[in-house]
mmCIF file of C-alpha atoms in Angstrom:
data_model
loop_
_atom_site.group_PDB
_atom_site.id
_atom_site.type_symbol
_atom_site.label_atom_id
_atom_site.label_comp_id
_atom_site.label_asym_id
_atom_site.label_seq_id
_atom_site.Cartn_x
_atom_site.Cartn_y
_atom_site.Cartn_z
ATOM 1 C CA MET A 129 -110.958 17.917 -42.579
ATOM 2 C CA ASP A 130 -111.017 14.865 -40.336
ATOM 3 C CA THR A 131 -108.612 11.956 -40.666
ATOM 4 C CA THR A 132 -107.640 9.052 -38.447
ATOM 5 C CA ALA A 133 -104.265 7.701 -37.416
ATOM 6 C CA GLU A 134 -105.938 4.651 -35.900
ATOM 7 C CA ARG A 135 -105.109 2.359 -38.826
ATOM 8 C CA ALA A 136 -103.955 -1.207 -39.012
ATOM 9 C CA THR A 137 -100.493 -0.799 -40.525
ATOM 10 C CA SER A 138 -99.783 -4.435 -41.369
ATOM 11 C CA LEU A 139 -102.873 -5.220 -43.450
ATOM 12 C CA SER A 140 -102.915 -5.329 -47.244
ATOM 13 C CA VAL A 141 -105.705 -4.985 -49.758
ATOM 14 C CA GLU A 142 -105.537 -8.751 -50.362
ATOM 15 C CA ASP A 143 -106.718 -9.331 -46.795
ATOM 16 C CA PHE A 144 -110.104 -7.965 -47.871
ATOM 17 C CA ASP A 145 -110.613 -9.940 -51.065
ATOM 18 C CA TYR A 146 -113.230 -12.592 -51.743
ATOM 19 C CA GLU A 147 -114.684 -14.464 -54.723
ATOM 20 C CA LEU A 148 -118.066 -13.202 -55.892
ATOM 21 C CA PRO A 149 -119.992 -14.894 -58.719
ATOM 22 C CA PRO A 150 -120.944 -12.114 -61.168
ATOM 23 C CA GLU A 151 -124.596 -13.176 -61.239
ATOM 24 C CA LEU A 152 -124.959 -12.196 -57.556
ATOM 25 C CA VAL A 153 -124.422 -8.513 -58.368
ATOM 26 C CA ALA A 154 -127.964 -7.106 -58.286
ATOM 27 C CA GLN A 155 -128.761 -5.214 -61.487
ATOM 28 C CA HIS A 156 -132.276 -4.065 -60.556
ATOM 29 C CA PRO A 157 -134.140 -3.383 -57.317
ATOM 30 C CA LEU A 158 -136.829 -5.712 -56.019
ATOM 31 C CA ALA A 159 -140.453 -4.728 -56.577
ATOM 32 C CA THR A 160 -140.823 -3.809 -52.882
ATOM 33 C CA ARG A 161 -138.025 -2.061 -50.994
ATOM 34 C CA SER A 162 -138.385 -3.939 -47.698
ATOM 35 C CA ALA A 163 -138.703 -7.351 -49.430
ATOM 36 C CA SER A 164 -134.916 -7.705 -49.565
ATOM 37 C CA ARG A 165 -133.139 -10.211 -47.353
ATOM 38 C CA LEU A 166 -131.457 -9.314 -44.079
ATOM 39 C CA MET A 167 -128.496 -11.178 -42.635
ATOM 40 C CA ARG A 168 -128.042 -10.646 -38.908
ATOM 41 C CA LEU A 169 -124.491 -10.897 -37.598
ATOM 42 C CA ALA A 170 -124.207 -10.966 -33.793
ATOM 43 C CA GLY A 171 -120.696 -11.828 -32.699
ATOM 44 C CA ASP A 172 -119.912 -15.020 -34.611
ATOM 45 C CA ALA A 173 -123.570 -16.011 -35.090
ATOM 46 C CA VAL A 174 -125.190 -15.552 -38.507
ATOM 47 C CA THR A 175 -128.962 -15.795 -39.018
ATOM 48 C CA HIS A 176 -131.102 -15.111 -42.075
ATOM 49 C CA HIS A 177 -134.225 -12.948 -42.228
ATOM 50 C CA ARG A 178 -136.220 -10.484 -44.329
ATOM 51 C CA PHE A 179 -135.570 -6.768 -44.106
ATOM 52 C CA ALA A 180 -139.200 -6.256 -43.082
ATOM 53 C CA ASP A 181 -138.288 -8.183 -39.888
ATOM 54 C CA LEU A 182 -136.040 -5.316 -38.740
ATOM 55 C CA PRO A 183 -138.512 -4.043 -36.053
ATOM 56 C CA GLN A 184 -137.931 -7.338 -34.209
ATOM 57 C CA PHE A 185 -134.278 -6.459 -33.696
ATOM 58 C CA VAL A 186 -134.485 -2.889 -32.389
ATOM 59 C CA ARG A 187 -135.931 -1.858 -29.037
ATOM 60 C CA ARG A 188 -137.981 1.019 -27.729
ATOM 61 C CA GLY A 189 -135.460 3.727 -26.910
ATOM 62 C CA ASP A 190 -133.034 2.820 -29.692
ATOM 63 C CA LEU A 191 -132.087 5.444 -32.269
ATOM 64 C CA LEU A 192 -131.781 4.837 -36.010
ATOM 65 C CA VAL A 193 -129.667 7.473 -37.776
ATOM 66 C CA PHE A 194 -130.285 7.911 -41.523
ATOM 67 C CA ASN A 195 -128.350 9.816 -44.185
ATOM 68 C CA ASP A 196 -130.855 12.144 -45.890
ATOM 69 C CA THR A 197 -128.615 13.094 -48.822
ATOM 70 C CA LYS A 198 -130.343 13.164 -52.207
ATOM 71 C CA VAL A 199 -128.769 11.721 -55.347
ATOM 72 C CA VAL A 200 -128.591 14.291 -58.138
ATOM 73 C CA LYS A 201 -128.563 13.577 -61.875
ATOM 74 C CA ALA A 202 -124.857 14.253 -61.901
ATOM 75 C CA ARG A 203 -123.754 12.674 -65.217
ATOM 76 C CA LEU A 204 -123.742 15.069 -68.195
ATOM 77 C CA HIS A 205 -122.853 14.233 -71.805
ATOM 78 C CA GLY A 206 -121.387 16.822 -74.138
ATOM 79 C CA THR A 207 -118.534 17.747 -76.458
ATOM 80 C CA ARG A 208 -115.278 19.675 -76.178
ATOM 81 C CA ASP A 209 -114.694 22.817 -78.190
ATOM 82 C CA SER A 210 -112.487 20.631 -80.424
ATOM 83 C CA GLY A 211 -115.477 18.388 -81.163
ATOM 84 C CA GLY A 212 -114.552 15.293 -79.139
ATOM 85 C CA LYS A 213 -117.048 13.682 -76.795
ATOM 86 C CA VAL A 214 -116.842 14.335 -73.066
ATOM 87 C CA GLU A 215 -118.654 12.973 -70.036
ATOM 88 C CA ALA A 216 -118.819 15.041 -66.855
ATOM 89 C CA LEU A 217 -119.697 13.554 -63.477
ATOM 90 C CA ILE A 218 -120.389 16.429 -61.118
ATOM 91 C CA GLU A 219 -118.791 15.504 -57.800
ATOM 92 C CA ARG A 220 -119.583 18.687 -55.897
ATOM 93 C CA VAL A 221 -121.466 21.911 -56.569
ATOM 94 C CA ILE A 222 -119.427 24.838 -55.263
ATOM 95 C CA ASP A 223 -121.712 27.721 -56.230
ATOM 96 C CA ASP A 224 -124.637 28.414 -58.551
ATOM 97 C CA ASP A 225 -122.318 28.350 -61.576
ATOM 98 C CA GLU A 226 -119.274 26.365 -60.399
ATOM 99 C CA ALA A 227 -118.653 22.696 -59.713
ATOM 100 C CA LEU A 228 -115.934 20.080 -59.312
ATOM 101 C CA ALA A 229 -116.268 17.161 -61.708
ATOM 102 C CA HIS A 230 -114.669 14.002 -62.989
ATOM 103 C CA LEU A 231 -114.197 14.296 -66.755
ATOM 104 C CA ARG A 232 -113.921 11.414 -69.192
ATOM 105 C CA ALA A 233 -112.538 12.368 -72.611
ATOM 106 C CA SER A 234 -110.082 11.023 -75.184
ATOM 107 C CA ASN A 235 -107.539 13.664 -74.106
ATOM 108 C CA THR A 236 -107.303 15.347 -70.734
ATOM 109 C CA PRO A 237 -108.994 18.773 -70.956
ATOM 110 C CA ARG A 238 -106.700 21.641 -70.023
ATOM 111 C CA PRO A 239 -107.620 24.908 -68.304
ATOM 112 C CA GLY A 240 -109.265 27.151 -70.857
ATOM 113 C CA THR A 241 -111.059 24.262 -72.603
ATOM 114 C CA TRP A 242 -114.761 24.814 -73.249
ATOM 115 C CA LEU A 243 -117.297 22.023 -72.852
ATOM 116 C CA ARG A 244 -120.654 22.196 -74.606
ATOM 117 C CA PHE A 245 -123.799 20.449 -73.444
ATOM 118 C CA ALA A 246 -127.422 20.438 -74.621
ATOM 119 C CA ASP A 247 -129.647 23.551 -74.743
ATOM 120 C CA GLY A 248 -126.676 25.842 -75.299
ATOM 121 C CA VAL A 249 -125.126 25.162 -71.886
ATOM 122 C CA GLU A 250 -121.360 25.692 -71.835
ATOM 123 C CA ALA A 251 -118.737 25.208 -69.138
ATOM 124 C CA ALA A 252 -115.137 26.359 -68.972
ATOM 125 C CA VAL A 253 -112.393 24.268 -67.386
ATOM 126 C CA ILE A 254 -110.745 26.744 -65.041
ATOM 127 C CA GLY A 255 -108.414 24.469 -63.090
ATOM 128 C CA ARG A 256 -107.767 21.180 -61.306
ATOM 129 C CA GLU A 257 -108.112 20.014 -57.721
ATOM 130 C CA GLY A 258 -106.445 16.622 -57.603
ATOM 131 C CA ASP A 259 -108.410 14.246 -59.805
ATOM 132 C CA LEU A 260 -111.258 16.730 -60.163
ATOM 133 C CA PHE A 261 -111.747 19.477 -62.748
ATOM 134 C CA HIS A 262 -113.006 22.881 -61.674
ATOM 135 C CA LEU A 263 -115.784 23.967 -64.061
ATOM 136 C CA ARG A 264 -117.569 27.300 -64.457
ATOM 137 C CA PHE A 265 -120.938 27.100 -66.219
ATOM 138 C CA GLU A 266 -122.200 29.946 -68.389
ATOM 139 C CA GLY A 267 -125.880 30.909 -68.530
ATOM 140 C CA ALA A 268 -128.768 31.796 -66.272
ATOM 141 C CA ALA A 269 -129.495 28.306 -64.927
ATOM 142 C CA SER A 270 -127.792 27.008 -61.801
ATOM 143 C CA VAL A 271 -125.683 23.848 -61.852
ATOM 144 C CA PHE A 272 -128.425 21.981 -59.973
ATOM 145 C CA THR A 273 -131.005 23.094 -62.556
ATOM 146 C CA ILE A 274 -128.752 22.010 -65.430
ATOM 147 C CA MET A 275 -128.285 18.581 -63.851
ATOM 148 C CA GLU A 276 -132.007 18.143 -63.266
ATOM 149 C CA ARG A 277 -132.814 19.060 -66.881
ATOM 150 C CA GLN A 278 -129.991 17.248 -68.684
ATOM 151 C CA GLY A 279 -128.322 14.849 -66.306
ATOM 152 C CA GLU A 280 -128.516 11.105 -65.817
ATOM 153 C CA VAL A 281 -128.708 9.212 -62.542
ATOM 154 C CA PRO A 282 -125.059 8.195 -61.935
ATOM 155 C CA LEU A 283 -125.491 4.467 -61.454
ATOM 156 C CA PRO A 284 -122.472 2.564 -60.067
ATOM 157 C CA PRO A 285 -120.094 1.024 -62.627
ATOM 158 C CA TYR A 286 -121.142 -2.540 -61.740
ATOM 159 C CA ILE A 287 -124.764 -1.868 -62.795
ATOM 160 C CA GLU A 288 -124.674 -2.649 -66.487
ATOM 161 C CA HIS A 289 -127.841 -1.017 -67.846
ATOM 162 C CA ALA A 290 -128.421 2.617 -68.724
ATOM 163 C CA PRO A 291 -130.437 4.472 -66.076
ATOM 164 C CA ASP A 292 -134.193 4.394 -66.632
ATOM 165 C CA ALA A 293 -137.333 5.678 -64.917
ATOM 166 C CA GLN A 294 -137.161 2.915 -62.311
ATOM 167 C CA ASP A 295 -133.640 3.975 -61.342
ATOM 168 C CA VAL A 296 -134.712 7.610 -60.961
ATOM 169 C CA GLU A 297 -137.150 6.481 -58.271
ATOM 170 C CA ARG A 298 -135.369 3.558 -56.672
ATOM 171 C CA TYR A 299 -131.736 4.724 -56.609
ATOM 172 C CA GLN A 300 -132.951 7.187 -53.979
ATOM 173 C CA THR A 301 -134.135 6.765 -50.395
ATOM 174 C CA VAL A 302 -137.741 7.638 -49.554
ATOM 175 C CA TYR A 303 -136.472 10.255 -47.060
ATOM 176 C CA ALA A 304 -133.896 11.952 -49.341
ATOM 177 C CA ARG A 305 -134.105 15.740 -49.037
ATOM 178 C CA GLN A 306 -130.623 17.327 -49.233
ATOM 179 C CA PRO A 307 -129.368 17.368 -52.879
ATOM 180 C CA GLY A 308 -125.686 16.690 -53.425
ATOM 181 C CA ALA A 309 -124.816 12.974 -53.632
ATOM 182 C CA VAL A 310 -123.555 11.195 -56.745
ATOM 183 C CA ALA A 311 -124.128 7.787 -55.158
ATOM 184 C CA ALA A 312 -126.981 6.572 -52.979
ATOM 185 C CA PRO A 313 -126.566 5.699 -49.287
ATOM 186 C CA THR A 314 -127.656 2.204 -50.236
ATOM 187 C CA ALA A 315 -128.529 0.734 -46.819
ATOM 188 C CA GLY A 316 -131.378 3.231 -46.761
ATOM 189 C CA LEU A 317 -132.865 1.942 -50.013
ATOM 190 C CA HIS A 318 -134.528 -0.926 -48.097
ATOM 191 C CA PHE A 319 -136.746 1.385 -46.033
ATOM 192 C CA ASP A 320 -140.275 2.250 -47.159
ATOM 193 C CA ALA A 321 -143.021 4.230 -45.441
ATOM 194 C CA PRO A 322 -144.738 1.204 -43.812
ATOM 195 C CA LEU A 323 -141.447 0.028 -42.313
ATOM 196 C CA LEU A 324 -140.588 3.482 -40.973
ATOM 197 C CA ASP A 325 -144.088 3.709 -39.463
ATOM 198 C CA ALA A 326 -143.671 0.288 -37.827
ATOM 199 C CA LEU A 327 -140.386 1.351 -36.251
ATOM 200 C CA THR A 328 -141.755 4.576 -34.795
ATOM 201 C CA ALA A 329 -144.882 2.757 -33.570
ATOM 202 C CA ASN A 330 -142.558 0.469 -31.597
ATOM 203 C CA GLY A 331 -140.939 3.443 -29.880
ATOM 204 C CA VAL A 332 -137.782 3.559 -31.995
ATOM 205 C CA GLU A 333 -136.495 7.092 -32.536
ATOM 206 C CA LEU A 334 -135.384 8.288 -35.996
ATOM 207 C CA ALA A 335 -132.778 10.971 -36.669
ATOM 208 C CA TYR A 336 -130.911 12.263 -39.712
ATOM 209 C CA VAL A 337 -127.472 13.364 -40.781
ATOM 210 C CA THR A 338 -126.284 14.449 -44.219
ATOM 211 C CA LEU A 339 -123.206 13.119 -45.963
ATOM 212 C CA HIS A 340 -122.990 13.771 -49.699
ATOM 213 C CA VAL A 341 -121.621 10.509 -51.079
ATOM 214 C CA GLY A 342 -118.926 11.061 -53.718
ATOM 215 C CA ALA A 343 -117.852 9.003 -56.707
ATOM 216 C CA GLY A 344 -114.703 8.075 -54.808
ATOM 217 C CA THR A 345 -116.725 5.445 -52.972
ATOM 218 C CA PHE A 346 -116.410 3.269 -56.120
ATOM 219 C CA GLN A 347 -112.745 3.981 -56.861
ATOM 220 C CA PRO A 348 -110.364 1.049 -56.422
ATOM 221 C CA MET A 349 -107.594 1.268 -53.872
ATOM 222 C CA ARG A 350 -104.241 1.859 -55.547
ATOM 223 C CA ALA A 351 -102.096 1.259 -52.453
ATOM 224 C CA GLY A 352 -101.084 -2.308 -51.603
ATOM 225 C CA ASN A 353 -100.802 -1.565 -47.881
ATOM 226 C CA ILE A 354 -103.985 -0.018 -46.535
ATOM 227 C CA ALA A 355 -102.027 2.355 -44.291
ATOM 228 C CA ASP A 356 -100.856 4.127 -47.468
ATOM 229 C CA HIS A 357 -104.351 4.794 -48.790
ATOM 230 C CA ARG A 358 -105.811 8.308 -48.648
ATOM 231 C CA MET A 359 -109.580 8.658 -48.674
ATOM 232 C CA HIS A 360 -111.500 11.080 -50.859
ATOM 233 C CA THR A 361 -113.204 13.877 -48.921
ATOM 234 C CA GLU A 362 -116.944 14.213 -48.463
ATOM 235 C CA TRP A 363 -119.069 16.946 -46.910
ATOM 236 C CA TYR A 364 -121.232 16.104 -43.898
ATOM 237 C CA ASP A 365 -123.580 17.852 -41.487
ATOM 238 C CA ILE A 366 -124.790 16.790 -38.036
ATOM 239 C CA PRO A 367 -127.912 18.758 -36.993
ATOM 240 C CA ALA A 368 -128.135 19.857 -33.372
ATOM 241 C CA ALA A 369 -131.270 17.737 -32.884
ATOM 242 C CA THR A 370 -129.423 14.603 -34.037
ATOM 243 C CA ALA A 371 -126.402 15.249 -31.811
ATOM 244 C CA ALA A 372 -128.739 15.749 -28.845
ATOM 245 C CA ALA A 373 -130.677 12.566 -29.681
ATOM 246 C CA VAL A 374 -127.471 10.509 -29.804
ATOM 247 C CA ARG A 375 -126.311 11.779 -26.430
ATOM 248 C CA ARG A 376 -129.756 11.244 -24.898
ATOM 249 C CA VAL A 377 -130.049 7.663 -26.154
ATOM 250 C CA GLN A 378 -126.509 6.805 -25.082
ATOM 251 C CA ALA A 379 -127.155 8.192 -21.593
ATOM 252 C CA ALA A 380 -130.342 6.106 -21.305
ATOM 253 C CA GLY A 381 -128.578 2.892 -22.358
ATOM 254 C CA GLY A 382 -130.146 2.602 -25.804
ATOM 255 C CA SER A 383 -128.361 1.674 -29.020
ATOM 256 C CA VAL A 384 -127.331 4.108 -31.742
ATOM 257 C CA VAL A 385 -127.931 2.244 -35.004
ATOM 258 C CA ALA A 386 -126.274 3.740 -38.081
ATOM 259 C CA VAL A 387 -128.232 3.124 -41.268
ATOM 260 C CA GLY A 388 -125.346 2.720 -43.673
ATOM 261 C CA THR A 389 -121.627 3.324 -43.646
ATOM 262 C CA THR A 390 -122.153 6.969 -44.637
ATOM 263 C CA SER A 391 -124.238 7.676 -41.523
ATOM 264 C CA LEU A 392 -121.582 5.905 -39.457
ATOM 265 C CA ARG A 393 -118.741 7.916 -40.999
ATOM 266 C CA ALA A 394 -120.608 11.189 -40.409
ATOM 267 C CA LEU A 395 -121.268 10.354 -36.755
ATOM 268 C CA GLU A 396 -117.752 9.093 -36.112
ATOM 269 C CA SER A 397 -116.242 12.105 -37.884
ATOM 270 C CA SER A 398 -118.115 14.401 -35.507
ATOM 271 C CA ALA A 399 -117.157 12.410 -32.414
ATOM 272 C CA ARG A 400 -113.378 12.814 -32.408
ATOM 273 C CA GLN A 401 -113.507 14.380 -28.935
ATOM 274 C CA GLY A 402 -115.499 11.460 -27.556
ATOM 275 C CA TYR A 403 -119.055 12.622 -28.205
ATOM 276 C CA VAL A 404 -121.174 13.489 -31.235
ATOM 277 C CA ALA A 405 -121.087 17.237 -31.800
ATOM 278 C CA ALA A 406 -123.365 19.244 -34.060
ATOM 279 C CA GLY A 407 -121.811 20.955 -37.054
ATOM 280 C CA CYS A 408 -120.634 20.446 -40.594
ATOM 281 C CA GLY A 409 -117.310 19.899 -42.293
ATOM 282 C CA GLU A 410 -115.213 17.771 -44.598
ATOM 283 C CA THR A 411 -114.228 14.241 -43.713
ATOM 284 C CA ASP A 412 -111.714 11.801 -45.129
ATOM 285 C CA LEU A 413 -112.084 9.411 -42.205
ATOM 286 C CA PHE A 414 -110.715 5.990 -43.162
ATOM 287 C CA ILE A 415 -111.937 3.295 -40.775
ATOM 288 C CA THR A 416 -109.902 0.095 -40.699
ATOM 289 C CA PRO A 417 -109.458 -2.741 -38.169
ATOM 290 C CA GLY A 418 -108.114 -1.271 -34.941
ATOM 291 C CA TYR A 419 -110.298 1.840 -35.096
ATOM 292 C CA ARG A 420 -112.027 2.736 -31.802
ATOM 293 C CA PHE A 421 -115.690 3.540 -32.376
ATOM 294 C CA ARG A 422 -117.104 6.380 -30.311
ATOM 295 C CA ALA A 423 -120.631 7.003 -31.585
ATOM 296 C CA VAL A 424 -122.242 3.946 -33.193
ATOM 297 C CA ASP A 425 -123.327 0.720 -31.483
ATOM 298 C CA ARG A 426 -124.937 -1.203 -34.356
ATOM 299 C CA LEU A 427 -124.839 -0.958 -38.140
ATOM 300 C CA ILE A 428 -127.202 -1.703 -41.020
ATOM 301 C CA THR A 429 -125.302 -2.025 -44.281
ATOM 302 C CA ASN A 430 -125.326 -3.651 -47.701
ATOM 303 C CA PHE A 431 -122.704 -6.124 -48.939
ATOM 304 C CA HIS A 432 -119.622 -4.373 -50.263
ATOM 305 C CA LEU A 433 -117.133 -4.740 -53.086
ATOM 306 C CA PRO A 434 -114.050 -6.921 -52.617
ATOM 307 C CA ARG A 435 -110.893 -4.989 -51.666
ATOM 308 C CA SER A 436 -112.920 -1.862 -50.888
ATOM 309 C CA THR A 437 -112.648 0.695 -48.100
ATOM 310 C CA LEU A 438 -116.234 -0.107 -47.097
ATOM 311 C CA LEU A 439 -115.400 -3.776 -46.601
ATOM 312 C CA MET A 440 -112.531 -2.612 -44.391
ATOM 313 C CA LEU A 441 -114.957 -0.458 -42.407
ATOM 314 C CA VAL A 442 -117.393 -3.302 -41.679
ATOM 315 C CA SER A 443 -114.424 -5.557 -40.842
ATOM 316 C CA ALA A 444 -113.352 -2.963 -38.300
ATOM 317 C CA PHE A 445 -116.865 -2.848 -36.861
ATOM 318 C CA ALA A 446 -117.618 -6.584 -36.651
ATOM 319 C CA GLY A 447 -114.157 -8.190 -36.801
ATOM 320 C CA MET A 448 -112.345 -9.583 -39.820
ATOM 321 C CA ALA A 449 -113.106 -13.259 -39.156
ATOM 322 C CA PRO A 450 -116.862 -12.775 -38.578
ATOM 323 C CA ILE A 451 -117.142 -10.678 -41.749
ATOM 324 C CA ARG A 452 -115.274 -13.300 -43.782
ATOM 325 C CA GLU A 453 -117.682 -15.979 -42.559
ATOM 326 C CA ALA A 454 -120.735 -13.757 -43.129
ATOM 327 C CA TYR A 455 -119.677 -13.060 -46.709
ATOM 328 C CA ARG A 456 -118.939 -16.748 -47.290
ATOM 329 C CA GLN A 457 -122.463 -17.559 -46.175
ATOM 330 C CA ALA A 458 -123.933 -14.706 -48.224
ATOM 331 C CA VAL A 459 -122.365 -16.150 -51.376
ATOM 332 C CA ALA A 460 -123.420 -19.698 -50.490
ATOM 333 C CA GLU A 461 -126.998 -18.580 -49.739
ATOM 334 C CA ARG A 462 -127.171 -16.555 -52.959
ATOM 335 C CA TYR A 463 -127.674 -13.139 -51.393
ATOM 336 C CA ARG A 464 -127.879 -10.195 -53.795
ATOM 337 C CA PHE A 465 -124.832 -7.900 -53.600
ATOM 338 C CA PHE A 466 -124.034 -4.175 -53.753
ATOM 339 C CA SER A 467 -126.329 -1.170 -54.250
ATOM 340 C CA TYR A 468 -129.546 -2.931 -55.264
ATOM 341 C CA GLY A 469 -128.717 -5.997 -53.181
ATOM 342 C CA ASP A 470 -129.574 -7.334 -49.743
ATOM 343 C CA ALA A 471 -128.576 -6.051 -46.316
ATOM 344 C CA MET A 472 -126.788 -7.002 -43.121
ATOM 345 C CA LEU A 473 -127.485 -5.972 -39.532
ATOM 346 C CA ILE A 474 -124.269 -6.025 -37.526
ATOM 347 C CA ASP A 475 -125.601 -6.373 -34.030
ATOM 348 C CA GLN A 476 -122.393 -6.256 -32.027
ATOM 349 C CA ARG A 477 -119.336 -4.146 -32.683
ATOM 350 C CA MET A 478 -115.754 -4.960 -31.784
#
């Protein structure tokens, strides 16, 4: 597990609040992935573009690092053995027949409770790990198979429609390949095959990490002072080829561009000794203003929820005042916010 002591101790959640008109929360994706807008933030300067313009802002020899996690149909609906309704959101698959899950029910299920889903699938509650319930599924099918057959795409709570066929396709990056996330790495949703081809044709290198995004990314902060907050843990993996690419690009003077906060957190979690190292592990890295970045030079990201840990992360990367001004302009210019919304390129870190 990887944590950071490099936190700003005097900042409160209120320092990361802003007013967002509800109609700016994007409820559906655009018809074309790369048709979204792109705000470029370089120091204090804000300019407005289209996401398809991204190849203009990266150079030959730069490295874009993507999170290749794949969103699974992690939301299951069923009943308790007492007959009451239950909703399970699978946070992490432990084994073929075991998983950790958030459970929503009228009464908190206790160990020994049986949950029943469609097609005769049953799961026993065998314990708790913090806010998560440890479930053991009975039957021949694996947990991943059960989710694929019965599950729903776990859309974020601010998207108000039930998941449909469009969400199955579009709440997923075009390069997703490692199943395990319950939320999409949303900065990657803007990339399509023509844009990726244009980047590689310009001599930009592409590399991949995996960080399985958990439901905790949407959970509100309960602590008033951000130094008292404890992050949820997420599993990540840095392939040897990606670690080598980062070191090679850094040595040659190129930029390492993280596509999304999840790619950034994976790279920074692996770089605690000053360089990006290959390997996998758990991270609860909480990046706040004052953090010293070791791996990432530039960041592509969506616009984040008020009072959220992700807004704190981008404030650490770009500076609190520039982010406040960028978000003010995003609201004034009617940018689309959150998962299906528009994007920002932060072109200069603190």
